[in-house]
PDB file of C-alpha atoms in Angstrom:
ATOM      1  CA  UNK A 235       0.000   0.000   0.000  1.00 54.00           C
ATOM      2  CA  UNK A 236       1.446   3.433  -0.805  1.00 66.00           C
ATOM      3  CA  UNK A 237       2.440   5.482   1.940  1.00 83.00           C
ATOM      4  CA  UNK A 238      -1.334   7.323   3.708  1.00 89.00           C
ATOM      5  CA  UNK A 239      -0.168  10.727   4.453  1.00 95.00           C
ATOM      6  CA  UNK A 240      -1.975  13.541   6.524  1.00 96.00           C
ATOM      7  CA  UNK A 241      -2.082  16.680   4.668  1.00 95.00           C
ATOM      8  CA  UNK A 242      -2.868  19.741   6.196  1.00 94.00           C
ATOM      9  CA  UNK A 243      -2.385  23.032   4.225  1.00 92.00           C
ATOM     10  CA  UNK A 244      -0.308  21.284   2.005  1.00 91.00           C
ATOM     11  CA  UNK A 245       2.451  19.677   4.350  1.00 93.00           C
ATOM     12  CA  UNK A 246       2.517  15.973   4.711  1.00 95.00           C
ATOM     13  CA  UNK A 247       2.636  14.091   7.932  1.00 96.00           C
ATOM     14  CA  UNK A 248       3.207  10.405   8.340  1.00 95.00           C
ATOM     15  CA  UNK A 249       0.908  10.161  11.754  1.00 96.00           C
ATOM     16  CA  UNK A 250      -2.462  10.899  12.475  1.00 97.00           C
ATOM     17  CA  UNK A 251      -2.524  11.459  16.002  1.00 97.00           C
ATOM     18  CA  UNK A 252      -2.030  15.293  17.144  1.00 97.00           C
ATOM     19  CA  UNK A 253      -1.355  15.691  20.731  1.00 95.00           C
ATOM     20  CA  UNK A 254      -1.419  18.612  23.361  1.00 91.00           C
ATOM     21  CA  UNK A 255       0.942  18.978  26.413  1.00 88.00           C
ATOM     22  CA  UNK A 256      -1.186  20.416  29.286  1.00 86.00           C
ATOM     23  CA  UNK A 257      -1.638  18.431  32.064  1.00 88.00           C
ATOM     24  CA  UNK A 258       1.117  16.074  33.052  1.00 88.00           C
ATOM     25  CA  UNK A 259       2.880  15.955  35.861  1.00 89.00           C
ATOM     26  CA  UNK A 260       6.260  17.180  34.239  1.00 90.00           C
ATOM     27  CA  UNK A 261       8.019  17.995  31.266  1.00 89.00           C
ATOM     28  CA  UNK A 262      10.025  15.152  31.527  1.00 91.00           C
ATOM     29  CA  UNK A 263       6.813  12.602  31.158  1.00 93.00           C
ATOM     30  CA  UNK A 264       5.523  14.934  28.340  1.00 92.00           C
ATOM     31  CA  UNK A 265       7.897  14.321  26.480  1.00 92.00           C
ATOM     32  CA  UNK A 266       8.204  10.961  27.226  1.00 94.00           C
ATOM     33  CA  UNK A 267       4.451  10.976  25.982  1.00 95.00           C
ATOM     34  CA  UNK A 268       4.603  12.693  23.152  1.00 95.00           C
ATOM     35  CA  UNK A 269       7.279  10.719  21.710  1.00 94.00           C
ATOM     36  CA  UNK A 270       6.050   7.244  22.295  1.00 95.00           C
ATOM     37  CA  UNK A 271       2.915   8.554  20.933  1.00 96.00           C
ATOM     38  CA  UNK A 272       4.890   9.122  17.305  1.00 96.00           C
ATOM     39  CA  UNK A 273       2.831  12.203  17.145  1.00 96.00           C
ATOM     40  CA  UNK A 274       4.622  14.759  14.811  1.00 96.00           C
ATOM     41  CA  UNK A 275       2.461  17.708  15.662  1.00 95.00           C
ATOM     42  CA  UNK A 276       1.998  19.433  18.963  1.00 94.00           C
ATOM     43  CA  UNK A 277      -0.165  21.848  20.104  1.00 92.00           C
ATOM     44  CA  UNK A 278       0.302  24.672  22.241  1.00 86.00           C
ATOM     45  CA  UNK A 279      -1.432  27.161  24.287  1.00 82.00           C
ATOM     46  CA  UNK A 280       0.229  30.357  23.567  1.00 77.00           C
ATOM     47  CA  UNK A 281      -1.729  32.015  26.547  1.00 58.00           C
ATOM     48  CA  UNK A 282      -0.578  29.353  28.629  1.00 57.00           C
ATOM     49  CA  UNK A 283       2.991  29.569  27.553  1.00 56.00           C
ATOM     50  CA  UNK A 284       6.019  30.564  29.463  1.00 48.00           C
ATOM     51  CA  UNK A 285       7.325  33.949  28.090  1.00 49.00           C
ATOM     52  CA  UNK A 286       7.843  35.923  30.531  1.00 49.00           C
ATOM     53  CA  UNK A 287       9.513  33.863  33.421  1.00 55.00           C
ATOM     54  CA  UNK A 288      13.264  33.928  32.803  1.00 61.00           C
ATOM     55  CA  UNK A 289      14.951  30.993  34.357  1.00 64.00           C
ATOM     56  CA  UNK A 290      11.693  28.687  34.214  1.00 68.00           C
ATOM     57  CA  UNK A 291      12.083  25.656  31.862  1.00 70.00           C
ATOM     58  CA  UNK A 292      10.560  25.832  28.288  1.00 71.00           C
ATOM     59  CA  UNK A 293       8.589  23.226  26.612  1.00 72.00           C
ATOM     60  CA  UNK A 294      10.976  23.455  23.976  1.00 73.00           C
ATOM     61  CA  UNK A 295      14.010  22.846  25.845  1.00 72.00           C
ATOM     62  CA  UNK A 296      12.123  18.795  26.075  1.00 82.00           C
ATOM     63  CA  UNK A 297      10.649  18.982  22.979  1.00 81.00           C
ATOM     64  CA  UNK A 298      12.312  20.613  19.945  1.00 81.00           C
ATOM     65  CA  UNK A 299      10.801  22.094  17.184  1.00 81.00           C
ATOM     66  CA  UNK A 300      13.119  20.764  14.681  1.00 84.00           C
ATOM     67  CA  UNK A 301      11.683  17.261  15.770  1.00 88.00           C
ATOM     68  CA  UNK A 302       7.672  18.204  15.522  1.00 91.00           C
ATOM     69  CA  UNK A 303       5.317  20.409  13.996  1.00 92.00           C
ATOM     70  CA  UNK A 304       3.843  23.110  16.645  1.00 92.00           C
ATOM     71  CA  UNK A 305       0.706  24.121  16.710  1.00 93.00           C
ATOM     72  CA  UNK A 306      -0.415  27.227  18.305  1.00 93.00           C
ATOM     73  CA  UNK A 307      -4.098  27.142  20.216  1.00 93.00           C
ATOM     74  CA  UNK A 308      -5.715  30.046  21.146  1.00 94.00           C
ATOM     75  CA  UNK A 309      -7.039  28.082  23.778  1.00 91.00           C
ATOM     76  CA  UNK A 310      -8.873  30.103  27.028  1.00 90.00           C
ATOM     77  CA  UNK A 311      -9.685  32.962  24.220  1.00 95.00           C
ATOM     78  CA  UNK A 312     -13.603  33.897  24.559  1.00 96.00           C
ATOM     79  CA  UNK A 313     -13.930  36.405  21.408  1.00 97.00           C
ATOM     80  CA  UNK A 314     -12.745  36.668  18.141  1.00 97.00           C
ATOM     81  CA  UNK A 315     -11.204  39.495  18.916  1.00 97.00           C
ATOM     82  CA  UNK A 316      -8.791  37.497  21.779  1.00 95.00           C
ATOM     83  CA  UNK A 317      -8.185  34.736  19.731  1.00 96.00           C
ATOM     84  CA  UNK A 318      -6.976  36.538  16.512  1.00 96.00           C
ATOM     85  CA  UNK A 319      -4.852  39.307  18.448  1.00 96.00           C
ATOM     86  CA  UNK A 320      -3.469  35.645  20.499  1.00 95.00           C
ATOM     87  CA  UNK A 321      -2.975  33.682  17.080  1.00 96.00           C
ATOM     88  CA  UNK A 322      -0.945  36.890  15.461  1.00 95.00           C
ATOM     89  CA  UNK A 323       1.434  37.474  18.075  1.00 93.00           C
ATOM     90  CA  UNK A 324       2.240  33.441  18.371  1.00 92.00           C
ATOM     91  CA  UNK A 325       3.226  34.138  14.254  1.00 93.00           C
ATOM     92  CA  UNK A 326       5.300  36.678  15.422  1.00 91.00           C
ATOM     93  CA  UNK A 327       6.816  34.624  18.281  1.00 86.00           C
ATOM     94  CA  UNK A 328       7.225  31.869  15.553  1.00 83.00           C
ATOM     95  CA  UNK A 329       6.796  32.577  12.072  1.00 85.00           C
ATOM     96  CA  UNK A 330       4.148  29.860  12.246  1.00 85.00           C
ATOM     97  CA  UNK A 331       1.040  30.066  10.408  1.00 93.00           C
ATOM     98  CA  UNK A 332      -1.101  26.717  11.086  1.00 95.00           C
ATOM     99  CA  UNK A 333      -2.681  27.121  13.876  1.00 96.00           C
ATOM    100  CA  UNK A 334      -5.647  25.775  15.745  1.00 96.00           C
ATOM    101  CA  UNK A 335      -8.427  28.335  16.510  1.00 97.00           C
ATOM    102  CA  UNK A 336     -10.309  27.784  19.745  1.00 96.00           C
ATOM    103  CA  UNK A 337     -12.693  30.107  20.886  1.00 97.00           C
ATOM    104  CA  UNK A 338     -14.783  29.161  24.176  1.00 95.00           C
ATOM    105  CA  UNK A 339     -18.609  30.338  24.400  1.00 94.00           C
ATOM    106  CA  UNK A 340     -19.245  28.531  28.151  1.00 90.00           C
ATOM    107  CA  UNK A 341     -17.292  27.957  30.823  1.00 89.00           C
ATOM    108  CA  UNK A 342     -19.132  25.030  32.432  1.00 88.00           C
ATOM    109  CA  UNK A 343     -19.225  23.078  29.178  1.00 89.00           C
ATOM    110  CA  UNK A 344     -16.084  24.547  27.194  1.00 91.00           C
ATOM    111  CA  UNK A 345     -18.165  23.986  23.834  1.00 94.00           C
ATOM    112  CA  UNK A 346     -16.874  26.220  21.420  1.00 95.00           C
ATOM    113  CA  UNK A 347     -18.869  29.671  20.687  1.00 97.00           C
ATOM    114  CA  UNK A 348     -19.404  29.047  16.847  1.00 97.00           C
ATOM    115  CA  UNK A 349     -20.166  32.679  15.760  1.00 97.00           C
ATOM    116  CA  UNK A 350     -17.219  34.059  17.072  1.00 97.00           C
ATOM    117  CA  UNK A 351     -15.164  31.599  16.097  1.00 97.00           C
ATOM    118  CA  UNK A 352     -16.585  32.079  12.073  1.00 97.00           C
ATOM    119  CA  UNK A 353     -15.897  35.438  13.085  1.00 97.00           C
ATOM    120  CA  UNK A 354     -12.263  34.531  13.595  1.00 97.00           C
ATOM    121  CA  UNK A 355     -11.760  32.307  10.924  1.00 97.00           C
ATOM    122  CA  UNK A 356     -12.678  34.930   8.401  1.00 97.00           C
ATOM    123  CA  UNK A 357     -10.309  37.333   9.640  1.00 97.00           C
ATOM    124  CA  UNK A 358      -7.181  34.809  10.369  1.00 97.00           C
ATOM    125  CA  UNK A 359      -7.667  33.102   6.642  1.00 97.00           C
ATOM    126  CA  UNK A 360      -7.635  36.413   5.048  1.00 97.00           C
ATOM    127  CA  UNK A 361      -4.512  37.849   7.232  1.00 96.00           C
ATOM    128  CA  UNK A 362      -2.850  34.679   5.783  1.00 96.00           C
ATOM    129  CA  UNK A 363      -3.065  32.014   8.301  1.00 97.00           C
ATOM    130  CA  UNK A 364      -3.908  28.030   7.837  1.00 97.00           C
ATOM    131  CA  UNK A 365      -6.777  27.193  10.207  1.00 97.00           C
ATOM    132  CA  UNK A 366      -7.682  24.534  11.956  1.00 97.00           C
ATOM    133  CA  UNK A 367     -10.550  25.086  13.972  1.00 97.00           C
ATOM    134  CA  UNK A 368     -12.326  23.474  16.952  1.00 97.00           C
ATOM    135  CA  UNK A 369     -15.860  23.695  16.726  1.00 96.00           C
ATOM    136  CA  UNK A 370     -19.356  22.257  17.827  1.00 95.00           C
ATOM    137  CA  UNK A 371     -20.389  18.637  15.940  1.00 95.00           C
ATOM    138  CA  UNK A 372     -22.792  20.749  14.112  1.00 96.00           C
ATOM    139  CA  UNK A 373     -22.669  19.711  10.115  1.00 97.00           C
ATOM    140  CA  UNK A 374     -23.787  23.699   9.089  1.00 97.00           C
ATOM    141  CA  UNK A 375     -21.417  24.823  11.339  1.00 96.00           C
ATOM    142  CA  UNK A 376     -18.602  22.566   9.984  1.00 96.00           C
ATOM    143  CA  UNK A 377     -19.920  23.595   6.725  1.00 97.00           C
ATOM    144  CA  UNK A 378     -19.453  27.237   6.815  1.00 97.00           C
ATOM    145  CA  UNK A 379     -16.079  26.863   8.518  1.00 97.00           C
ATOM    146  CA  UNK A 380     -15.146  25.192   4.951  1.00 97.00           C
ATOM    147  CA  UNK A 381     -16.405  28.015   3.211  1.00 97.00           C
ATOM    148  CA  UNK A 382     -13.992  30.361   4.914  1.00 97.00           C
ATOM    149  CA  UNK A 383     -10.933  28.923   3.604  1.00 97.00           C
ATOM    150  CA  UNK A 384     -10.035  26.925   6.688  1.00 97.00           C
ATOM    151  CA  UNK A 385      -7.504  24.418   6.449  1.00 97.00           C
ATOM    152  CA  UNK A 386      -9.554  21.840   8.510  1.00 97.00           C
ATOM    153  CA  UNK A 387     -12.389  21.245  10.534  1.00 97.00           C
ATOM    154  CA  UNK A 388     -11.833  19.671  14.170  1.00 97.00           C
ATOM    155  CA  UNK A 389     -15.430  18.858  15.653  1.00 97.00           C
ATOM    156  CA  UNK A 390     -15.574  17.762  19.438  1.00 96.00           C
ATOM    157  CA  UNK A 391     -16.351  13.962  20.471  1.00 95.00           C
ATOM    158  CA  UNK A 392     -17.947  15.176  23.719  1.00 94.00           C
ATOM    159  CA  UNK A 393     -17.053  17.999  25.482  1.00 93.00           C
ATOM    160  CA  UNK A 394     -13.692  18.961  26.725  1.00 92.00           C
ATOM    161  CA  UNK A 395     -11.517  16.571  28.835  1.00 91.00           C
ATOM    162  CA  UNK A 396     -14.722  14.576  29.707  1.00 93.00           C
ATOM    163  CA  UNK A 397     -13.269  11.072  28.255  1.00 93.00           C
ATOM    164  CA  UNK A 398     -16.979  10.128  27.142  1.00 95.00           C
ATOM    165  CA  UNK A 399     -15.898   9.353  23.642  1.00 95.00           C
ATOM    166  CA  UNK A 400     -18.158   9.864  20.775  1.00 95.00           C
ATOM    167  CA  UNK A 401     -21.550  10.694  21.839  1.00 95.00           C
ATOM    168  CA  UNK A 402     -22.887  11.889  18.706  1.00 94.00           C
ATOM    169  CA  UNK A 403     -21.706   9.465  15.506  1.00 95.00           C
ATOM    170  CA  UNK A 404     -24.672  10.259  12.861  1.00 97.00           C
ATOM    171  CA  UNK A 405     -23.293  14.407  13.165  1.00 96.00           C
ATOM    172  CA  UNK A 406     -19.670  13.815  13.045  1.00 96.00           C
ATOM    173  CA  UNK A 407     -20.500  10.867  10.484  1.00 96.00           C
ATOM    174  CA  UNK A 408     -22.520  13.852   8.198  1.00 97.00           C
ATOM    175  CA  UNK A 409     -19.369  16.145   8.882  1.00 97.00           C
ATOM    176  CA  UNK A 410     -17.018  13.641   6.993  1.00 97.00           C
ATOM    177  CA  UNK A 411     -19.063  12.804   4.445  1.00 96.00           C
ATOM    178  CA  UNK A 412     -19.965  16.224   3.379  1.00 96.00           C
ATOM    179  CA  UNK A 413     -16.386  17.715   4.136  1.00 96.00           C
ATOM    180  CA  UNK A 414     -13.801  18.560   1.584  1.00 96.00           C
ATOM    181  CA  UNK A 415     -11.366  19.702   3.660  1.00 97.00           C
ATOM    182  CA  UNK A 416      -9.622  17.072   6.884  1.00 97.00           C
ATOM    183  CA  UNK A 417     -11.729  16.058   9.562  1.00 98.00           C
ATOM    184  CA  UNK A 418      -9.882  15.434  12.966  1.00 98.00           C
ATOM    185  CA  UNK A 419     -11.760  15.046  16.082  1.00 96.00           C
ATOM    186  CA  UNK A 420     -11.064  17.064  18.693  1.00 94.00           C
ATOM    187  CA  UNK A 421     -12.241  16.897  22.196  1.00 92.00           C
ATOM    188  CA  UNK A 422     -13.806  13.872  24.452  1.00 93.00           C
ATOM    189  CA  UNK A 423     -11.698  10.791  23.386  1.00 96.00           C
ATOM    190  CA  UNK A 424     -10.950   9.180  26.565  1.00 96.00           C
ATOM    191  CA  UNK A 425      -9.688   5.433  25.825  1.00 96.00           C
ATOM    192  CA  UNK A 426      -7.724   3.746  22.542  1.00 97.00           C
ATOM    193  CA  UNK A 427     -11.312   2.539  21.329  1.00 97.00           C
ATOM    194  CA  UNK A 428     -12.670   5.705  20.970  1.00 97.00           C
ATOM    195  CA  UNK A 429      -9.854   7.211  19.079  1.00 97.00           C
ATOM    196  CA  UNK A 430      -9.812   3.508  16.533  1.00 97.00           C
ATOM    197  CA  UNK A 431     -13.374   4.289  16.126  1.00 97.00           C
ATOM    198  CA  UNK A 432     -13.578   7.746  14.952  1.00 97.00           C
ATOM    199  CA  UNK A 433     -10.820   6.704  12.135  1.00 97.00           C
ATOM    200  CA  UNK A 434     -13.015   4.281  11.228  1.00 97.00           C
ATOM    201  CA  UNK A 435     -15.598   6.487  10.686  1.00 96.00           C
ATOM    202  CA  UNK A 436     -12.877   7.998   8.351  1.00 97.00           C
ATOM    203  CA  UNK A 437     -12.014  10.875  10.636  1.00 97.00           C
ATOM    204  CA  UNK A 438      -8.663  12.389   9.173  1.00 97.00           C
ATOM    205  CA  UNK A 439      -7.196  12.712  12.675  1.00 97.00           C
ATOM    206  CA  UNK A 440      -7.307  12.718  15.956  1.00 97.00           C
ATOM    207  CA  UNK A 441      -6.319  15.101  18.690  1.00 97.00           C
ATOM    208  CA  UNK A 442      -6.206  14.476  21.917  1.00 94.00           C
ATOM    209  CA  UNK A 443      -4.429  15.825  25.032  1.00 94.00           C
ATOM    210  CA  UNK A 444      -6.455  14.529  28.973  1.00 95.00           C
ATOM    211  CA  UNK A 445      -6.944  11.015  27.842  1.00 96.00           C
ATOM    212  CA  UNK A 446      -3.095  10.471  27.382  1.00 96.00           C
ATOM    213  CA  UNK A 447      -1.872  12.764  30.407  1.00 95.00           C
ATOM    214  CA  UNK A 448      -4.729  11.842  32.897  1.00 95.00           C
ATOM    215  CA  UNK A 449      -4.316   8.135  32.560  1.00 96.00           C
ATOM    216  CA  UNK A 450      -2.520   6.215  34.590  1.00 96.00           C
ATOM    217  CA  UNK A 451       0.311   5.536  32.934  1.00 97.00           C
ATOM    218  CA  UNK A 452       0.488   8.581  30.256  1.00 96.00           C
ATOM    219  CA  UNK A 453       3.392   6.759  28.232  1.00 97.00           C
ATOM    220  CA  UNK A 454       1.695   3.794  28.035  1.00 97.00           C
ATOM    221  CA  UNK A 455      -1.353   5.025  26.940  1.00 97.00           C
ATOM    222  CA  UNK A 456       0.241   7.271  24.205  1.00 97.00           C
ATOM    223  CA  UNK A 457       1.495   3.984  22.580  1.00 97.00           C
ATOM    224  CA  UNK A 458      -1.960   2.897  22.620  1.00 97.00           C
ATOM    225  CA  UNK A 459      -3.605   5.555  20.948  1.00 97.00           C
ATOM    226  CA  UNK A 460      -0.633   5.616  18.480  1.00 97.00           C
ATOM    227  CA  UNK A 461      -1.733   1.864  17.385  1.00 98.00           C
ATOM    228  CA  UNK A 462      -5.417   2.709  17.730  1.00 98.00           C
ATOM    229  CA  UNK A 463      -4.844   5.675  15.659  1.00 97.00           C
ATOM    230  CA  UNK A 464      -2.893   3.549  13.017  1.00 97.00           C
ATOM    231  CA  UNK A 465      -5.560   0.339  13.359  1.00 97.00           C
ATOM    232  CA  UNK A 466      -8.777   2.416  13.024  1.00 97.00           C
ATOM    233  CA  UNK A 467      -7.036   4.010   9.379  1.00 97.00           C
ATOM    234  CA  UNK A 468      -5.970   0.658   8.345  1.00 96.00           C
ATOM    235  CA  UNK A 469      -9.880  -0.591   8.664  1.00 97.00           C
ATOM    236  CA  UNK A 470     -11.305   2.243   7.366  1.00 96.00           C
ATOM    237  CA  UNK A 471      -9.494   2.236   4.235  1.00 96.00           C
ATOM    238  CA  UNK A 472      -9.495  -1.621   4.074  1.00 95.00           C
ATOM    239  CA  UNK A 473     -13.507  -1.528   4.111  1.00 95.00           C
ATOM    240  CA  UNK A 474     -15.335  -3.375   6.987  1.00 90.00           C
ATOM    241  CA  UNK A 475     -17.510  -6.526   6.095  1.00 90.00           C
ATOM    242  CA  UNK A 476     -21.033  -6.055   5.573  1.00 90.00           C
ATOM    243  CA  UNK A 477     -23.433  -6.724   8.987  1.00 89.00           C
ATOM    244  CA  UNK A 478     -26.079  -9.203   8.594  1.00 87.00           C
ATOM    245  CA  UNK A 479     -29.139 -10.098  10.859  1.00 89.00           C
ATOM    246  CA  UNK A 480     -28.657 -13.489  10.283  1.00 87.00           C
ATOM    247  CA  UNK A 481     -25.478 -16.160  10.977  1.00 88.00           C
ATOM    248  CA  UNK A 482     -23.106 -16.342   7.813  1.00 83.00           C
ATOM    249  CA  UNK A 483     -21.072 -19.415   7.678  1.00 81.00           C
ATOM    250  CA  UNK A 484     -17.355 -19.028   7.331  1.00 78.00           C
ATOM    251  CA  UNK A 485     -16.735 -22.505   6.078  1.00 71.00           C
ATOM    252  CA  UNK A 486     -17.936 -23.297   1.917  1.00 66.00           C
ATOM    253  CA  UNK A 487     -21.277 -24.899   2.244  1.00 62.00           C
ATOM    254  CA  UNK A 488     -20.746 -26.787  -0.649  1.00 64.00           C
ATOM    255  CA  UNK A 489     -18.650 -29.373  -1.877  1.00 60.00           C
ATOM    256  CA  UNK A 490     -18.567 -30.609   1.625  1.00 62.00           C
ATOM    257  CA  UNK A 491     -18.641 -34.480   2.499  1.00 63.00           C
ATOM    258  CA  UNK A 492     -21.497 -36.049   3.390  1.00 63.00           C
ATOM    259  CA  UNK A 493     -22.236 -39.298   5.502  1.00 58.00           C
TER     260      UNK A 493
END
């Protein structure tokens, strides 16, 4: 099989998984993490960040840039307005332009606030940016993200660091049918079975950040979601069998000998 590459805004990338590094214990075990995982692109807060404490360790003194793809999140933004002025001055920080656009609308919930985050989109595609945006597993919504030039669309599983998997398939199933543009899910995975079955759903990606640092053993579980990740592609693009209400014998039923 010829080699099943990720492209997003036109740079290819042999893995599927995309992981974030908030929430473990150290630096030390996030990188750890993120390595095992064979995840190539990392996303970071930029309002969470360390910039202004000299002395403090950087991300990027465990994890180097020349190794993985950085993505900047304008996660803990609650406008447009936040999350574009956040997003431009991480491009000016790093000369990077894919980013992931995250705009909150509730803080009990975390989903995302959809119109300010078209809002965003609009402005950020325009100013030159490649956008990957979290939004709502809304199909219209999804929809008219496309139609501002964004660079993918990254609908939520369930909501933020909850770990209850896919709660609504026949939406996110609609999103990545009627999608030209890479579907990742983002948001809610909490196990390797929930990440295997949203590729097999054909989901582009998967990003995920609690379910790897809040399990028990984060290394561990990055391996699995790197295999469950890599399994869920392989039977998605291998085509599962057809169900049937009835038994199917696996054995020829004829030709067989009889007494």
């Amino acid at each position: 099989m010829e080699k099943d590459f990720l492209i997003l805004a036109g740079k290819k990338f042999s893995s599927r998984l995309l992981v974030g590094t908030g929430k473990y214990k150290s630096l030390e075990e996030t990188a750890a993490a993120i390595k095992e995982s064979g995840a190539e692109i990392v996303t970071m807060a930029v309002r969470r960040a360390n910039i202004v404490k000299p002395g403090e360790p950087l991300l990027e003194d465990f994890i180097s840039p020349k190794n993985y793809t950085f993505l900047p999140n304008s996660a803990g933004c609650y406008t447009a307005e936040e999350a574009v002025r956040t997003l431009r001055l991480a491009r000016e920080m790093s000369g990077r332009s894919l980013v992931k656009l995250e705009i909150i609308g509730d803080r009990e919930t975390l989903y995302p606030d959809m119109v300010e985050t078209l809002k965003a989109a609009e402005i950020l595609v325009k100013d030159g940016f490649s956008v990957m945006a979290y939004c709502s597993d809304d199909p219209v919504m999804a929809k008219r993200l496309e139609e501002t030039g964004s660079a993918a669309v990254m609908p939520l599983a369930a909501p933020i660091g909850s770990g209850l998997g896919i709660l609504n398939p026949l939406n996110l199933k609609i999103i990545i049918e009627s999608s030209k543009i890479p579907v990742l899910v983002d948001a809610g995975i909490g196990t390797a079975s929930d990440a295997a079955i949203a590729m097999e759903m054909g989901c582009d990606g998967v990003l995920l950040n609690t379910a790897i640092a809040s399990a028990k053993n984060p290394v561990l579980m990055a391996r699995a979601m790197k295999l469950a990740v890599e399994s869920g592609r392989l039977a998605y693009l291998a085509g599962r069998m057809e169900k049937s209400a009835m038994a199917v014998p696996s054995s020829p039923v004829v030709g067989k000998i009889t007494g």
